[in-house]
mmCIF file of N, CA and C in Angstrom:
data_model
loop_
_atom_site.group_PDB
_atom_site.id
_atom_site.type_symbol
_atom_site.label_atom_id
_atom_site.label_comp_id
_atom_site.label_asym_id
_atom_site.label_seq_id
_atom_site.Cartn_x
_atom_site.Cartn_y
_atom_site.Cartn_z
ATOM 1 N N MET A 27 0.836 -1.189 0.000
ATOM 2 C CA MET A 27 0.000 0.000 0.000
ATOM 3 C C MET A 27 0.878 1.248 0.000
ATOM 4 N N VAL A 28 0.454 2.231 -0.737
ATOM 5 C CA VAL A 28 1.175 3.501 -0.827
ATOM 6 C C VAL A 28 0.818 4.345 0.400
ATOM 7 N N GLU A 29 1.833 4.916 1.036
ATOM 8 C CA GLU A 29 1.636 5.716 2.240
ATOM 9 C C GLU A 29 1.579 7.204 1.906
ATOM 10 N N GLN A 30 0.683 7.886 2.570
ATOM 11 C CA GLN A 30 0.583 9.342 2.448
ATOM 12 C C GLN A 30 1.791 9.972 3.139
ATOM 13 N N LEU A 31 2.312 11.065 2.563
ATOM 14 C CA LEU A 31 3.439 11.761 3.177
ATOM 15 C C LEU A 31 3.009 12.448 4.468
ATOM 16 N N THR A 32 3.938 12.480 5.428
ATOM 17 C CA THR A 32 3.697 13.237 6.654
ATOM 18 C C THR A 32 3.842 14.723 6.326
ATOM 19 N N PRO A 33 3.362 15.607 7.181
ATOM 20 C CA PRO A 33 3.547 17.047 6.926
ATOM 21 C C PRO A 33 5.008 17.441 6.737
ATOM 22 N N ASP A 34 5.923 16.849 7.510
ATOM 23 C CA ASP A 34 7.348 17.168 7.352
ATOM 24 C C ASP A 34 7.893 16.669 6.018
ATOM 25 N N GLU A 35 7.512 15.456 5.633
ATOM 26 C CA GLU A 35 7.945 14.911 4.339
ATOM 27 C C GLU A 35 7.392 15.752 3.195
ATOM 28 N N ARG A 36 6.142 16.173 3.324
ATOM 29 C CA ARG A 36 5.510 17.002 2.301
ATOM 30 C C ARG A 36 6.249 18.330 2.150
ATOM 31 N N ALA A 37 6.560 18.972 3.263
ATOM 32 C CA ALA A 37 7.267 20.262 3.226
ATOM 33 C C ALA A 37 8.641 20.113 2.580
ATOM 34 N N GLU A 38 9.351 19.060 2.918
ATOM 35 C CA GLU A 38 10.675 18.813 2.340
ATOM 36 C C GLU A 38 10.577 18.572 0.834
ATOM 37 N N ALA A 39 9.597 17.793 0.421
ATOM 38 C CA ALA A 39 9.406 17.496 -1.008
ATOM 39 C C ALA A 39 9.054 18.753 -1.780
ATOM 40 N N LEU A 40 8.181 19.583 -1.234
ATOM 41 C CA LEU A 40 7.790 20.816 -1.921
ATOM 42 C C LEU A 40 8.954 21.776 -2.060
ATOM 43 N N ASP A 41 9.816 21.827 -1.049
ATOM 44 C CA ASP A 41 11.013 22.675 -1.145
ATOM 45 C C ASP A 41 11.889 22.232 -2.307
ATOM 46 N N ALA A 42 12.011 20.926 -2.493
ATOM 47 C CA ALA A 42 12.858 20.386 -3.565
ATOM 48 C C ALA A 42 12.232 20.590 -4.944
ATOM 49 N N LEU A 43 10.900 20.621 -5.021
ATOM 50 C CA LEU A 43 10.234 20.720 -6.321
ATOM 51 C C LEU A 43 10.184 22.143 -6.869
ATOM 52 N N GLY A 44 10.183 23.129 -6.012
ATOM 53 C CA GLY A 44 10.248 24.512 -6.465
ATOM 54 C C GLY A 44 8.991 25.052 -7.108
ATOM 55 N N GLU A 45 8.696 24.660 -8.335
ATOM 56 C CA GLU A 45 7.590 25.220 -9.116
ATOM 57 C C GLU A 45 6.217 24.655 -8.750
ATOM 58 N N TRP A 46 6.183 23.585 -8.025
ATOM 59 C CA TRP A 46 4.919 22.936 -7.655
ATOM 60 C C TRP A 46 4.395 23.548 -6.365
ATOM 61 N N ASP A 47 3.078 23.687 -6.275
ATOM 62 C CA ASP A 47 2.427 24.227 -5.082
ATOM 63 C C ASP A 47 1.523 23.176 -4.471
ATOM 64 N N PHE A 48 1.347 23.267 -3.163
ATOM 65 C CA PHE A 48 0.459 22.345 -2.461
ATOM 66 C C PHE A 48 -0.978 22.809 -2.605
ATOM 67 N N ASP A 49 -1.862 21.892 -2.938
ATOM 68 C CA ASP A 49 -3.298 22.158 -3.011
ATOM 69 C C ASP A 49 -3.931 21.501 -1.790
ATOM 70 N N ASP A 50 -4.185 22.306 -0.779
ATOM 71 C CA ASP A 50 -4.692 21.794 0.489
ATOM 72 C C ASP A 50 -6.039 21.090 0.332
ATOM 73 N N ALA A 51 -6.900 21.619 -0.505
ATOM 74 C CA ALA A 51 -8.238 21.047 -0.685
ATOM 75 C C ALA A 51 -8.179 19.633 -1.265
ATOM 76 N N ARG A 52 -7.185 19.365 -2.092
ATOM 77 C CA ARG A 52 -7.071 18.047 -2.739
ATOM 78 C C ARG A 52 -5.949 17.196 -2.154
ATOM 79 N N ASP A 53 -5.183 17.755 -1.214
ATOM 80 C CA ASP A 53 -3.990 17.098 -0.662
ATOM 81 C C ASP A 53 -3.134 16.559 -1.798
ATOM 82 N N GLY A 54 -2.799 17.476 -2.696
ATOM 83 C CA GLY A 54 -1.973 17.131 -3.845
ATOM 84 C C GLY A 54 -1.093 18.310 -4.206
ATOM 85 N N ILE A 55 -0.367 18.158 -5.287
ATOM 86 C CA ILE A 55 0.484 19.240 -5.771
ATOM 87 C C ILE A 55 0.029 19.661 -7.163
ATOM 88 N N VAL A 56 0.167 20.937 -7.437
ATOM 89 C CA VAL A 56 -0.289 21.499 -8.707
ATOM 90 C C VAL A 56 0.806 22.346 -9.335
ATOM 91 N N ARG A 57 0.752 22.389 -10.647
ATOM 92 C CA ARG A 57 1.667 23.260 -11.394
ATOM 93 C C ARG A 57 1.009 23.613 -12.719
ATOM 94 N N GLN A 58 1.247 24.837 -13.149
ATOM 95 C CA GLN A 58 0.760 25.292 -14.450
ATOM 96 C C GLN A 58 1.969 25.442 -15.375
ATOM 97 N N PHE A 59 1.835 24.915 -16.579
ATOM 98 C CA PHE A 59 2.874 24.985 -17.601
ATOM 99 C C PHE A 59 2.349 25.836 -18.746
ATOM 100 N N ILE A 60 3.154 26.776 -19.208
ATOM 101 C CA ILE A 60 2.784 27.645 -20.320
ATOM 102 C C ILE A 60 3.752 27.392 -21.478
ATOM 103 N N PHE A 61 3.187 27.189 -22.663
ATOM 104 C CA PHE A 61 3.983 26.913 -23.849
ATOM 105 C C PHE A 61 3.711 27.973 -24.913
ATOM 106 N N GLN A 62 4.420 27.904 -26.017
ATOM 107 C CA GLN A 62 4.260 28.908 -27.064
ATOM 108 C C GLN A 62 2.931 28.788 -27.794
ATOM 109 N N ASP A 63 2.436 27.545 -27.929
ATOM 110 C CA ASP A 63 1.184 27.345 -28.663
ATOM 111 C C ASP A 63 0.575 25.995 -28.285
ATOM 112 N N PHE A 64 -0.548 25.687 -28.891
ATOM 113 C CA PHE A 64 -1.262 24.450 -28.589
ATOM 114 C C PHE A 64 -0.434 23.219 -28.941
ATOM 115 N N SER A 65 0.250 23.234 -30.069
ATOM 116 C CA SER A 65 1.034 22.063 -30.490
ATOM 117 C C SER A 65 2.117 21.725 -29.474
ATOM 118 N N GLU A 66 2.781 22.736 -28.974
ATOM 119 C CA GLU A 66 3.830 22.504 -27.984
ATOM 120 C C GLU A 66 3.215 21.962 -26.677
ATOM 121 N N ALA A 67 2.094 22.528 -26.264
ATOM 122 C CA ALA A 67 1.416 22.055 -25.051
ATOM 123 C C ALA A 67 0.959 20.607 -25.219
ATOM 124 N N PHE A 68 0.388 20.299 -26.379
ATOM 125 C CA PHE A 68 -0.113 18.946 -26.625
ATOM 126 C C PHE A 68 1.043 17.945 -26.698
ATOM 127 N N GLY A 69 2.154 18.337 -27.288
ATOM 128 C CA GLY A 69 3.333 17.472 -27.327
ATOM 129 C C GLY A 69 3.836 17.157 -25.928
ATOM 130 N N PHE A 70 3.838 18.171 -25.067
ATOM 131 C CA PHE A 70 4.226 17.976 -23.670
ATOM 132 C C PHE A 70 3.283 16.984 -22.998
ATOM 133 N N MET A 71 1.995 17.139 -23.230
ATOM 134 C CA MET A 71 1.023 16.233 -22.632
ATOM 135 C C MET A 71 1.249 14.793 -23.108
ATOM 136 N N ALA A 72 1.604 14.627 -24.354
ATOM 137 C CA ALA A 72 1.870 13.281 -24.871
ATOM 138 C C ALA A 72 3.067 12.659 -24.155
ATOM 139 N N ARG A 73 4.109 13.463 -23.923
ATOM 140 C CA ARG A 73 5.285 12.947 -23.213
ATOM 141 C C ARG A 73 4.937 12.605 -21.754
ATOM 142 N N VAL A 74 4.122 13.440 -21.120
ATOM 143 C CA VAL A 74 3.686 13.154 -19.745
ATOM 144 C C VAL A 74 2.840 11.889 -19.719
ATOM 145 N N ALA A 75 1.993 11.696 -20.711
ATOM 146 C CA ALA A 75 1.160 10.494 -20.772
ATOM 147 C C ALA A 75 2.016 9.232 -20.830
ATOM 148 N N LEU A 76 3.114 9.267 -21.578
ATOM 149 C CA LEU A 76 4.011 8.111 -21.641
ATOM 150 C C LEU A 76 4.655 7.848 -20.285
ATOM 151 N N LEU A 77 5.080 8.908 -19.591
ATOM 152 C CA LEU A 77 5.630 8.753 -18.237
ATOM 153 C C LEU A 77 4.587 8.146 -17.302
ATOM 154 N N ALA A 78 3.361 8.642 -17.408
ATOM 155 C CA ALA A 78 2.288 8.169 -16.537
ATOM 156 C C ALA A 78 2.050 6.668 -16.729
ATOM 157 N N GLU A 79 2.099 6.215 -17.947
ATOM 158 C CA GLU A 79 1.911 4.791 -18.218
ATOM 159 C C GLU A 79 3.034 3.969 -17.615
ATOM 160 N N VAL A 80 4.262 4.427 -17.779
ATOM 161 C CA VAL A 80 5.414 3.703 -17.242
ATOM 162 C C VAL A 80 5.337 3.642 -15.713
ATOM 163 N N GLN A 81 4.962 4.764 -15.089
ATOM 164 C CA GLN A 81 4.904 4.822 -13.622
ATOM 165 C C GLN A 81 3.573 4.321 -13.069
ATOM 166 N N ASP A 82 2.620 4.028 -13.947
ATOM 167 C CA ASP A 82 1.274 3.632 -13.542
ATOM 168 C C ASP A 82 0.715 4.616 -12.514
ATOM 169 N N HIS A 83 0.886 5.893 -12.835
ATOM 170 C CA HIS A 83 0.419 6.974 -11.961
ATOM 171 C C HIS A 83 -0.019 8.128 -12.855
ATOM 172 N N HIS A 84 -1.305 8.364 -12.923
ATOM 173 C CA HIS A 84 -1.862 9.265 -13.927
ATOM 174 C C HIS A 84 -2.310 10.585 -13.317
ATOM 175 N N PRO A 85 -1.943 11.700 -13.953
ATOM 176 C CA PRO A 85 -2.301 13.012 -13.421
ATOM 177 C C PRO A 85 -3.754 13.374 -13.704
ATOM 178 N N GLU A 86 -4.239 14.297 -12.920
ATOM 179 C CA GLU A 86 -5.474 15.000 -13.261
ATOM 180 C C GLU A 86 -4.990 16.272 -13.934
ATOM 181 N N TRP A 87 -5.506 16.552 -15.144
ATOM 182 C CA TRP A 87 -4.971 17.698 -15.860
ATOM 183 C C TRP A 87 -5.990 18.314 -16.776
ATOM 184 N N SER A 88 -5.659 19.512 -17.218
ATOM 185 C CA SER A 88 -6.489 20.178 -18.216
ATOM 186 C C SER A 88 -5.569 20.972 -19.142
ATOM 187 N N ASN A 89 -6.101 21.230 -20.324
ATOM 188 C CA ASN A 89 -5.350 21.967 -21.336
ATOM 189 C C ASN A 89 -6.277 22.985 -21.981
ATOM 190 N N VAL A 90 -5.811 24.208 -22.028
ATOM 191 C CA VAL A 90 -6.482 25.271 -22.781
ATOM 192 C C VAL A 90 -5.403 25.951 -23.601
ATOM 193 N N TRP A 91 -5.496 25.813 -24.898
ATOM 194 C CA TRP A 91 -4.571 26.321 -25.886
ATOM 195 C C TRP A 91 -3.118 26.063 -25.503
ATOM 196 N N ASN A 92 -2.403 27.027 -24.929
ATOM 197 C CA ASN A 92 -0.979 26.857 -24.647
ATOM 198 C C ASN A 92 -0.701 26.536 -23.180
ATOM 199 N N ARG A 93 -1.736 26.278 -22.400
ATOM 200 C CA ARG A 93 -1.586 26.074 -20.963
ATOM 201 C C ARG A 93 -1.971 24.644 -20.600
ATOM 202 N N VAL A 94 -1.147 24.046 -19.724
ATOM 203 C CA VAL A 94 -1.445 22.722 -19.169
ATOM 204 C C VAL A 94 -1.386 22.852 -17.651
ATOM 205 N N ASP A 95 -2.486 22.504 -16.990
ATOM 206 C CA ASP A 95 -2.562 22.502 -15.535
ATOM 207 C C ASP A 95 -2.569 21.054 -15.064
ATOM 208 N N ILE A 96 -1.674 20.739 -14.122
ATOM 209 C CA ILE A 96 -1.557 19.365 -13.636
ATOM 210 C C ILE A 96 -1.736 19.327 -12.120
ATOM 211 N N LEU A 97 -2.525 18.364 -11.666
ATOM 212 C CA LEU A 97 -2.664 18.041 -10.248
ATOM 213 C C LEU A 97 -2.205 16.602 -10.059
ATOM 214 N N LEU A 98 -1.345 16.394 -9.085
ATOM 215 C CA LEU A 98 -0.907 15.048 -8.723
ATOM 216 C C LEU A 98 -1.323 14.761 -7.282
ATOM 217 N N THR A 99 -2.016 13.683 -7.084
ATOM 218 C CA THR A 99 -2.380 13.180 -5.765
ATOM 219 C C THR A 99 -2.552 11.677 -5.899
ATOM 220 N N THR A 100 -2.392 10.964 -4.806
ATOM 221 C CA THR A 100 -2.502 9.507 -4.846
ATOM 222 C C THR A 100 -3.787 9.102 -4.156
ATOM 223 N N HIS A 101 -4.769 8.724 -4.942
ATOM 224 C CA HIS A 101 -6.074 8.374 -4.391
ATOM 225 C C HIS A 101 -5.979 7.188 -3.431
ATOM 226 N N ASP A 102 -5.142 6.198 -3.770
ATOM 227 C CA ASP A 102 -4.983 5.019 -2.910
ATOM 228 C C ASP A 102 -4.439 5.373 -1.531
ATOM 229 N N ALA A 103 -3.656 6.447 -1.449
ATOM 230 C CA ALA A 103 -3.060 6.869 -0.178
ATOM 231 C C ALA A 103 -3.920 7.911 0.528
ATOM 232 N N GLY A 104 -4.912 8.435 -0.159
ATOM 233 C CA GLY A 104 -5.743 9.478 0.429
ATOM 234 C C GLY A 104 -5.101 10.846 0.414
ATOM 235 N N GLY A 105 -4.101 11.020 -0.448
ATOM 236 C CA GLY A 105 -3.431 12.318 -0.548
ATOM 237 C C GLY A 105 -2.042 12.182 -1.137
ATOM 238 N N LEU A 106 -1.235 13.176 -0.873
ATOM 239 C CA LEU A 106 0.106 13.265 -1.455
ATOM 240 C C LEU A 106 0.992 12.114 -0.984
ATOM 241 N N SER A 107 1.679 11.488 -1.937
ATOM 242 C CA SER A 107 2.593 10.384 -1.619
ATOM 243 C C SER A 107 3.891 10.555 -2.402
ATOM 244 N N GLN A 108 4.815 9.671 -2.121
ATOM 245 C CA GLN A 108 6.099 9.689 -2.828
ATOM 246 C C GLN A 108 5.903 9.447 -4.323
ATOM 247 N N ARG A 109 4.847 8.743 -4.709
ATOM 248 C CA ARG A 109 4.558 8.523 -6.138
ATOM 249 C C ARG A 109 4.349 9.858 -6.851
ATOM 250 N N ASP A 110 3.668 10.788 -6.186
ATOM 251 C CA ASP A 110 3.424 12.107 -6.773
ATOM 252 C C ASP A 110 4.726 12.883 -6.925
ATOM 253 N N ILE A 111 5.592 12.769 -5.938
ATOM 254 C CA ILE A 111 6.874 13.480 -5.981
ATOM 255 C C ILE A 111 7.732 12.936 -7.121
ATOM 256 N N ARG A 112 7.774 11.611 -7.259
ATOM 257 C CA ARG A 112 8.534 11.010 -8.367
ATOM 258 C C ARG A 112 7.978 11.451 -9.717
ATOM 259 N N MET A 113 6.650 11.478 -9.831
ATOM 260 C CA MET A 113 6.023 11.875 -11.091
ATOM 261 C C MET A 113 6.312 13.345 -11.388
ATOM 262 N N ALA A 114 6.204 14.201 -10.392
ATOM 263 C CA ALA A 114 6.482 15.632 -10.596
ATOM 264 C C ALA A 114 7.935 15.845 -11.021
ATOM 265 N N THR A 115 8.840 15.116 -10.406
ATOM 266 C CA THR A 115 10.268 15.214 -10.760
ATOM 267 C C THR A 115 10.483 14.771 -12.206
ATOM 268 N N ALA A 116 9.838 13.685 -12.605
ATOM 269 C CA ALA A 116 9.955 13.186 -13.989
ATOM 270 C C ALA A 116 9.353 14.181 -14.982
ATOM 271 N N ILE A 117 8.224 14.786 -14.624
ATOM 272 C CA ILE A 117 7.604 15.795 -15.497
ATOM 273 C C ILE A 117 8.531 16.984 -15.649
ATOM 274 N N ASP A 118 9.088 17.452 -14.544
ATOM 275 C CA ASP A 118 10.019 18.592 -14.600
ATOM 276 C C ASP A 118 11.219 18.289 -15.495
ATOM 277 N N ALA A 119 11.692 17.037 -15.460
ATOM 278 C CA ALA A 119 12.849 16.647 -16.272
ATOM 279 C C ALA A 119 12.554 16.753 -17.763
ATOM 280 N N LEU A 120 11.288 16.655 -18.159
ATOM 281 C CA LEU A 120 10.938 16.791 -19.562
ATOM 282 C C LEU A 120 11.233 18.202 -20.088
ATOM 283 N N LEU A 121 11.290 19.164 -19.200
ATOM 284 C CA LEU A 121 11.494 20.560 -19.593
ATOM 285 C C LEU A 121 12.970 20.962 -19.659
ATOM 286 N N ASP A 122 13.844 20.081 -19.182
ATOM 287 C CA ASP A 122 15.289 20.400 -19.199
ATOM 288 C C ASP A 122 15.899 20.225 -20.552
#
């Protein structure tokens, strides 16, 4: 079973992630990505989808033209877990 992060673990993880913010209402992390146009945003989403399949951990997300909003939370854990942190780190690596 996947364990929910403790408040201290959550704070440490958020410090390391930088661009991600905690969503208290969903006990997850959120980030907005802005691209030059829809094609670039959609390409990013396709790359994230491949990561999600490999990690078997799928984001909640939305896309409007050049913007992609992502929420990561682990439903099985009832909130933020190490799976979300790994996924956020992998997503961030796509931008390097």
